[in-house]
Coordinates of C-alpha atoms and ligand atoms in Angstrom, one line a residue:
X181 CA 0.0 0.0 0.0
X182 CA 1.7 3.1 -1.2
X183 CA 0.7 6.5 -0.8
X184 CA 1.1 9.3 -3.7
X185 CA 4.2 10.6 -2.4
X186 CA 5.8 6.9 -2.5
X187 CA 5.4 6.1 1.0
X188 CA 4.9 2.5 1.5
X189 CA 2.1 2.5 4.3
X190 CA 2.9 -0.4 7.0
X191 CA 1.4 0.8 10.4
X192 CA -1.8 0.6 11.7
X193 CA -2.2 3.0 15.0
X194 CA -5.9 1.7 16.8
X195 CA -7.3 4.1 19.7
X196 CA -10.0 1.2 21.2
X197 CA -11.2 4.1 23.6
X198 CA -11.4 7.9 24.0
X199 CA -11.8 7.3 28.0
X200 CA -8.7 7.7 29.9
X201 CA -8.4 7.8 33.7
X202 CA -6.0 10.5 34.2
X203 CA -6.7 14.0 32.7
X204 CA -3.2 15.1 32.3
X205 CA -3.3 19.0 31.5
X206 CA -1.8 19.7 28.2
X207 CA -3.7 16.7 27.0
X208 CA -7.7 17.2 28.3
X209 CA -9.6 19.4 29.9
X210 CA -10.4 19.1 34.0
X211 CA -13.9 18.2 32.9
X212 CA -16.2 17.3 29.9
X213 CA -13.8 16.2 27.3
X214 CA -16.7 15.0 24.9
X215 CA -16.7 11.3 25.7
X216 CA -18.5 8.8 22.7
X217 CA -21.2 7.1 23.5
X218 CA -21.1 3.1 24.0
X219 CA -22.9 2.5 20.5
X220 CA -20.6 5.0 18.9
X221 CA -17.2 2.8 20.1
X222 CA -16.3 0.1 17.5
X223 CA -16.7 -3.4 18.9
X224 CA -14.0 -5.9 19.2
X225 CA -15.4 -7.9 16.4
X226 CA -15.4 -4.6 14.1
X227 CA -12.0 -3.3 15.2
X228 CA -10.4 -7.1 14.5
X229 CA -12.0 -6.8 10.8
X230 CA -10.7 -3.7 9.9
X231 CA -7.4 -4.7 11.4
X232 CA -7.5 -8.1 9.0
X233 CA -8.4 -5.9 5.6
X234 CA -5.6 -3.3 6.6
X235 CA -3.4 -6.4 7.3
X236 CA -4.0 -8.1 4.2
X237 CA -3.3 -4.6 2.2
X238 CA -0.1 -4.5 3.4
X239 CA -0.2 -3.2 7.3
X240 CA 2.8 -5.1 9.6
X241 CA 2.5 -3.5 12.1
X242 CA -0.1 -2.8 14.8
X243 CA -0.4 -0.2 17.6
X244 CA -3.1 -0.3 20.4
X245 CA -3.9 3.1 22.1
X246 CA -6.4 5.8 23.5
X247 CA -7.5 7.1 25.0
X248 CA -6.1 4.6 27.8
X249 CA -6.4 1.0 25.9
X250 CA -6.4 -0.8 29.2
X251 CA -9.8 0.9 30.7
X252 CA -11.4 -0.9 27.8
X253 CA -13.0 -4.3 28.5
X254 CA -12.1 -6.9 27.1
X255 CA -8.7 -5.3 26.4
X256 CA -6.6 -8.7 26.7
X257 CA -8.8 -10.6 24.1
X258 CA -8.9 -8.5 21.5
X259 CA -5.5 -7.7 21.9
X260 CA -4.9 -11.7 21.8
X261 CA -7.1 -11.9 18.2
X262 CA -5.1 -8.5 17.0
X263 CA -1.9 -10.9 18.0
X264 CA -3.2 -13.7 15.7
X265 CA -3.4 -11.5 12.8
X266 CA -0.4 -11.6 10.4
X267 CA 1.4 -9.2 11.5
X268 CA 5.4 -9.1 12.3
X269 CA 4.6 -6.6 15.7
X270 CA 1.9 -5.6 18.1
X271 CA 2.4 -3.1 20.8
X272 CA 0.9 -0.8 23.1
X273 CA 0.8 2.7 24.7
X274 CA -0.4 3.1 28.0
X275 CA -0.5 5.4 30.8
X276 CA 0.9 2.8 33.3
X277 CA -1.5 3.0 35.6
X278 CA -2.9 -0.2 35.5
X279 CA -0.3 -2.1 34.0
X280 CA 0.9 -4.0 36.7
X281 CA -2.1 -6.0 36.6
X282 CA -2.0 -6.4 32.8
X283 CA 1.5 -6.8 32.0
X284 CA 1.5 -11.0 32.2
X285 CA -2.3 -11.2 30.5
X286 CA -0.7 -8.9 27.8
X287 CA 2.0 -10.6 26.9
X288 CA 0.5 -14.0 27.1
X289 CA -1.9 -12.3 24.6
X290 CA 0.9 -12.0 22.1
X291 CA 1.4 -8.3 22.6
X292 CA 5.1 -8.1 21.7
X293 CA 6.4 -4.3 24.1
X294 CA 4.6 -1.1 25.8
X295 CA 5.2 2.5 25.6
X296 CA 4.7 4.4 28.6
X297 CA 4.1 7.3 29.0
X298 CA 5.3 9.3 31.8
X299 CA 5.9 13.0 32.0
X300 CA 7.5 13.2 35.9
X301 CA 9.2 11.2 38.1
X302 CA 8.1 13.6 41.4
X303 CA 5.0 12.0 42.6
X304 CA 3.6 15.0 43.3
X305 CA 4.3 17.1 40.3
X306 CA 2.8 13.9 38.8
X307 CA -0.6 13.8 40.6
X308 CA -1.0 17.7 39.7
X309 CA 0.0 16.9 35.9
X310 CA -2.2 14.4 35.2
X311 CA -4.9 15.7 38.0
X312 CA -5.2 12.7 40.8
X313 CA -2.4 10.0 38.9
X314 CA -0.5 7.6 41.2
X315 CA 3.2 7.7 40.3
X316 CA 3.7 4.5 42.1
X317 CA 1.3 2.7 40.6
X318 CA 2.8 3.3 37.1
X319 CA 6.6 2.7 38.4
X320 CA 5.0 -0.8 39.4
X321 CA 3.2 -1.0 36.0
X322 CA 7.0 -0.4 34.7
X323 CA 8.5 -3.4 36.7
X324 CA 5.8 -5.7 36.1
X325 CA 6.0 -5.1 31.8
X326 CA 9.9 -5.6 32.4
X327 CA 8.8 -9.0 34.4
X328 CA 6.7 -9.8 31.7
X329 CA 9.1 -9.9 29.0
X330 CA 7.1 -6.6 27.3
X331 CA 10.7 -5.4 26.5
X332 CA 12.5 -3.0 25.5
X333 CA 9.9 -0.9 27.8
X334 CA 9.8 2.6 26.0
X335 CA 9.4 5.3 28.3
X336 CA 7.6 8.6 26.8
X337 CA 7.8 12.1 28.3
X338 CA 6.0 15.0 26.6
X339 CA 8.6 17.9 27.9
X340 CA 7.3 21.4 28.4
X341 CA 9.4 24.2 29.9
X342 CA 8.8 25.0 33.5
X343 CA 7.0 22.0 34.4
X344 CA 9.1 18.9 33.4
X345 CA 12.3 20.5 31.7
X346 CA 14.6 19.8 34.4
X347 CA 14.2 16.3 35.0
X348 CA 15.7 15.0 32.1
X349 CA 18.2 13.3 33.4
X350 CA 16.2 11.5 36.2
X351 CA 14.6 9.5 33.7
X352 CA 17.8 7.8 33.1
X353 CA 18.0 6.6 36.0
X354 CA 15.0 4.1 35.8
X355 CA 16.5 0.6 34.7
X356 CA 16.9 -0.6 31.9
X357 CA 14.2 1.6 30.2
X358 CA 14.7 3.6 26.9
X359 CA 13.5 7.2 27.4
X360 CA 11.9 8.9 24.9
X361 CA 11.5 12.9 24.9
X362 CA 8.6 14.2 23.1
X363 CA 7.8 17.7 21.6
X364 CA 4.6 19.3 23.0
X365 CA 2.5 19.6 20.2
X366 CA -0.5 22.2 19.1
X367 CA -3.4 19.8 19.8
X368 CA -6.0 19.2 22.5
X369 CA -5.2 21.7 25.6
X370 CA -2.0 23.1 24.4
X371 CA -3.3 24.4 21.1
X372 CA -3.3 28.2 22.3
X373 CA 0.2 27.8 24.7
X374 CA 2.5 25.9 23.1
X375 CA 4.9 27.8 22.1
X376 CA 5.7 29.5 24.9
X377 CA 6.5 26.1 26.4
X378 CA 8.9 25.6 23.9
X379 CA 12.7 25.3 24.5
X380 CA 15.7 23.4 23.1
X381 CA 16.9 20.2 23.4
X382 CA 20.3 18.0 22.4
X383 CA 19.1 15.6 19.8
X384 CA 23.2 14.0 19.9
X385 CA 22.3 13.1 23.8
X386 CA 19.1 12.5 23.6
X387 CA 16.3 10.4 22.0
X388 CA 14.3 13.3 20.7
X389 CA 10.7 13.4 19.0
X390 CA 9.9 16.6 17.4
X391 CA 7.1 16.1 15.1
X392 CA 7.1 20.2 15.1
X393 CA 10.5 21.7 14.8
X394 CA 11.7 18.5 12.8
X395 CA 9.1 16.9 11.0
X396 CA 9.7 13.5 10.1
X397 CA 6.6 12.9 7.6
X398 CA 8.4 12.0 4.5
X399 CA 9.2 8.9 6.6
X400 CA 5.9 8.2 7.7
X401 CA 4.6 5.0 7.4
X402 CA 1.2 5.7 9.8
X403 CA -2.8 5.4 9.4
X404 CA -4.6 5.7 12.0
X405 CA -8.1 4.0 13.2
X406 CA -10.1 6.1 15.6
X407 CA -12.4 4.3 18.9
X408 CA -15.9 5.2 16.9
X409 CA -14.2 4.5 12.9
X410 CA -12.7 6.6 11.0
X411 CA -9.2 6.6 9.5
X412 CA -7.0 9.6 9.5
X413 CA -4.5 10.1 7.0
X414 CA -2.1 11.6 9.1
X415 CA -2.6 12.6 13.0
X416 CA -2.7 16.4 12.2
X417 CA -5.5 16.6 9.1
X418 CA -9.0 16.9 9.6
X419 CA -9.5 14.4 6.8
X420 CA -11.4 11.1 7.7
X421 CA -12.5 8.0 6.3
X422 CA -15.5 5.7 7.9
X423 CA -14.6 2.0 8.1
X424 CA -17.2 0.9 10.1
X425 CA -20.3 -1.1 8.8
X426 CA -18.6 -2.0 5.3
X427 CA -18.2 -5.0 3.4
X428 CA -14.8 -6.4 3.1
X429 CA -14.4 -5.1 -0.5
X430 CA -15.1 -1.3 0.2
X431 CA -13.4 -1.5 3.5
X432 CA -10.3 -2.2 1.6
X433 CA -11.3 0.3 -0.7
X434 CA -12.1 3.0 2.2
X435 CA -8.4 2.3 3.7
X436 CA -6.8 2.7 0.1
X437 CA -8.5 5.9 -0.2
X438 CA -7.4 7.2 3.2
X439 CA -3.8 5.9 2.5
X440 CA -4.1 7.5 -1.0
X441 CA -5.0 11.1 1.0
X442 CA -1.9 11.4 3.3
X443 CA -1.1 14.9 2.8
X444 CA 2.9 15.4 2.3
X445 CA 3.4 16.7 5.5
X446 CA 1.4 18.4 8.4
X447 CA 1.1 21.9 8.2
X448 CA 0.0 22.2 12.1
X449 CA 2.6 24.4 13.3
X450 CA 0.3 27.2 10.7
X451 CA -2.4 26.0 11.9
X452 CA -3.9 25.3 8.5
X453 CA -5.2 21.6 9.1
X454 CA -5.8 21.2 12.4
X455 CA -7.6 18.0 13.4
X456 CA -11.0 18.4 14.9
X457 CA -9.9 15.8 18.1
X458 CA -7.8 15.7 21.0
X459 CA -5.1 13.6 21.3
X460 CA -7.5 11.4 23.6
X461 CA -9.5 11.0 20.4
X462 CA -7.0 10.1 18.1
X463 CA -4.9 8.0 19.6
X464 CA -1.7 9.3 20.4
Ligands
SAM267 N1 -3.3 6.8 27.3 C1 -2.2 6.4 26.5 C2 -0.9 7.0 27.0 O1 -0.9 7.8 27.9 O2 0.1 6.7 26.4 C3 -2.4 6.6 25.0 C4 -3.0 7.8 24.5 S1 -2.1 9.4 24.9 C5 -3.2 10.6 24.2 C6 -0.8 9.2 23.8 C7 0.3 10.2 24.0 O3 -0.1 11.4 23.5 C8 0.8 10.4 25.4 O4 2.2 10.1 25.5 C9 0.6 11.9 25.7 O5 1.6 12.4 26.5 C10 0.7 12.4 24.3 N2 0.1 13.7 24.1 C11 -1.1 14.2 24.4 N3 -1.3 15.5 24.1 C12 -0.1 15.9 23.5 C13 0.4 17.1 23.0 N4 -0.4 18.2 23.0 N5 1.6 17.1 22.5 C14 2.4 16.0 22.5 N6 2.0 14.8 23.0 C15 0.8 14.7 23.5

């Protein structure tokens, strides 16, 4: 599956929820982030299917995110009938918060590693951050994917000056983890403020991701499914394509089409094709 710029499109990124249960501040609002109903949320069944005709246009690779995947039900079976696809890797990004209880199901499932994502290593700047989260819990959540052979455990931290830029190097101190430092981006809660938490960081010292100030799109490889069906092109577009309640033959056609629209490259940082959803919605 090739887009028109060449691209060979390989990975599949599938948000199973909008819900997540910590509200971190750059990401969602306190209160009344617009939360799909039940009916709206593909089923397991539906998400599997669309999974199979991306698979068998090409798609290797399979993400499962949020929202938070793991306050779905029924997370550990459908990630076990993602697993049995034909598919070379399945993985997951998670807050952490409950993954010490579903590290083991998870990797008996056939998910292959985690993300985590995890801004602050002071509890308390933590539970202020995301608005009530647990720091311990996800440390635990850490241990327990490291247990469970979810490995190499890829730590995530959305930087942003004056709240988390001097911590850096604390996250190296967590074993046997790969941090990951992300660029706050101009979507959900930070759409008005981001730039003024900008600052700069050594991309020769550090594992950097800066979809802004150094876009990577001409490598992208991405679509992405969202909780209640549509397909985006590309995280940053407001372009979508409904896969839900198709037959097999124009669900392949619908994901063709979507790969067939990836724009050459974002244009967020202008603010000329902003996505309509939060992060939560999308699946970061
Ligand atoms: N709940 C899961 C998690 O925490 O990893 C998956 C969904 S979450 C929306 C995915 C990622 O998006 C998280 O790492 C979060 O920090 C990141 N994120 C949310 N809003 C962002 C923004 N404005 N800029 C950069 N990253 C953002």
């Amino acid at each position: 599956m090739r887009d028109t710029f060449g691209r060979e499109i390989t990975y599949l990124r599938v948000s199973v929820t909008d819900r997540c249960n910590l509200r971190c501040k750059y990401c969602l609002p306190a209160v009344g982030a617009d939360k799909k109903s039940h009916d709206d949320i593909l089923r397991s069944e539906e998400i599997v299917e669309i999974c199979r005709a991306a698979v068998e246009l090409g798609i290797v690779k399979i993400r499962v995110t949020g929202g938070e995947p793991l306050v779905r039900k029924g997370i550990v079976e459908l990630c076990a009938n993602l697993a049995a696809l034909d598919i070379d890797e399945l993985c997951l990004t998670t807050n952490g918060i409950l993954l010490e209880q579903f590290a083991e199901p998870l990797k008996l499932a056939g998910v292959d590693r985690v993300n985590v994502s995890l801004d602050t290593l002071d509890a308390d700047k933590y539970r202020k951050l995301t608005r009530g989260g647990d720091l311990s819990a996800v440390l635990r959540g850490i241990d327990a994917a490291k247990r469970a052979g979810l490995t190499p455990v890829k730590i995530n931290a959305v930087l942003i000056k004056g709240v988390n830029d001097t911590e850096i190097d604390r996250f190296y101190e967590l074993d046997n983890v790969e941090p990951r430092f992300i660029e706050l981006m101009p979507i959900g809660e930070s759409k008005e403020h981001w730039r003024e938490r900008y600052f700069t960081l050594d991309s020769n010292k550090h594992k950097v991701i800066s979809p802004i100030s150094r876009k990577f799109c001409g490598a992208c490889n991405r679509l992405r499914l969202t909780a209640d069906g549509k397909l985006k092109p590309c995280l940053h577009s407001r372009d979508e394509y409904n896969v839900r309640g198709l037959r097999v033959e124009e669900l392949k056609a619908a994901i063709l089409n979507a790969a067939a629209a990836k724009p050459q490259m974002h244009l967020l940082e202008t603010g000329a094709t902003n996505s309509q959803r939060g992060m939560n919605r999308i699946g970061g």
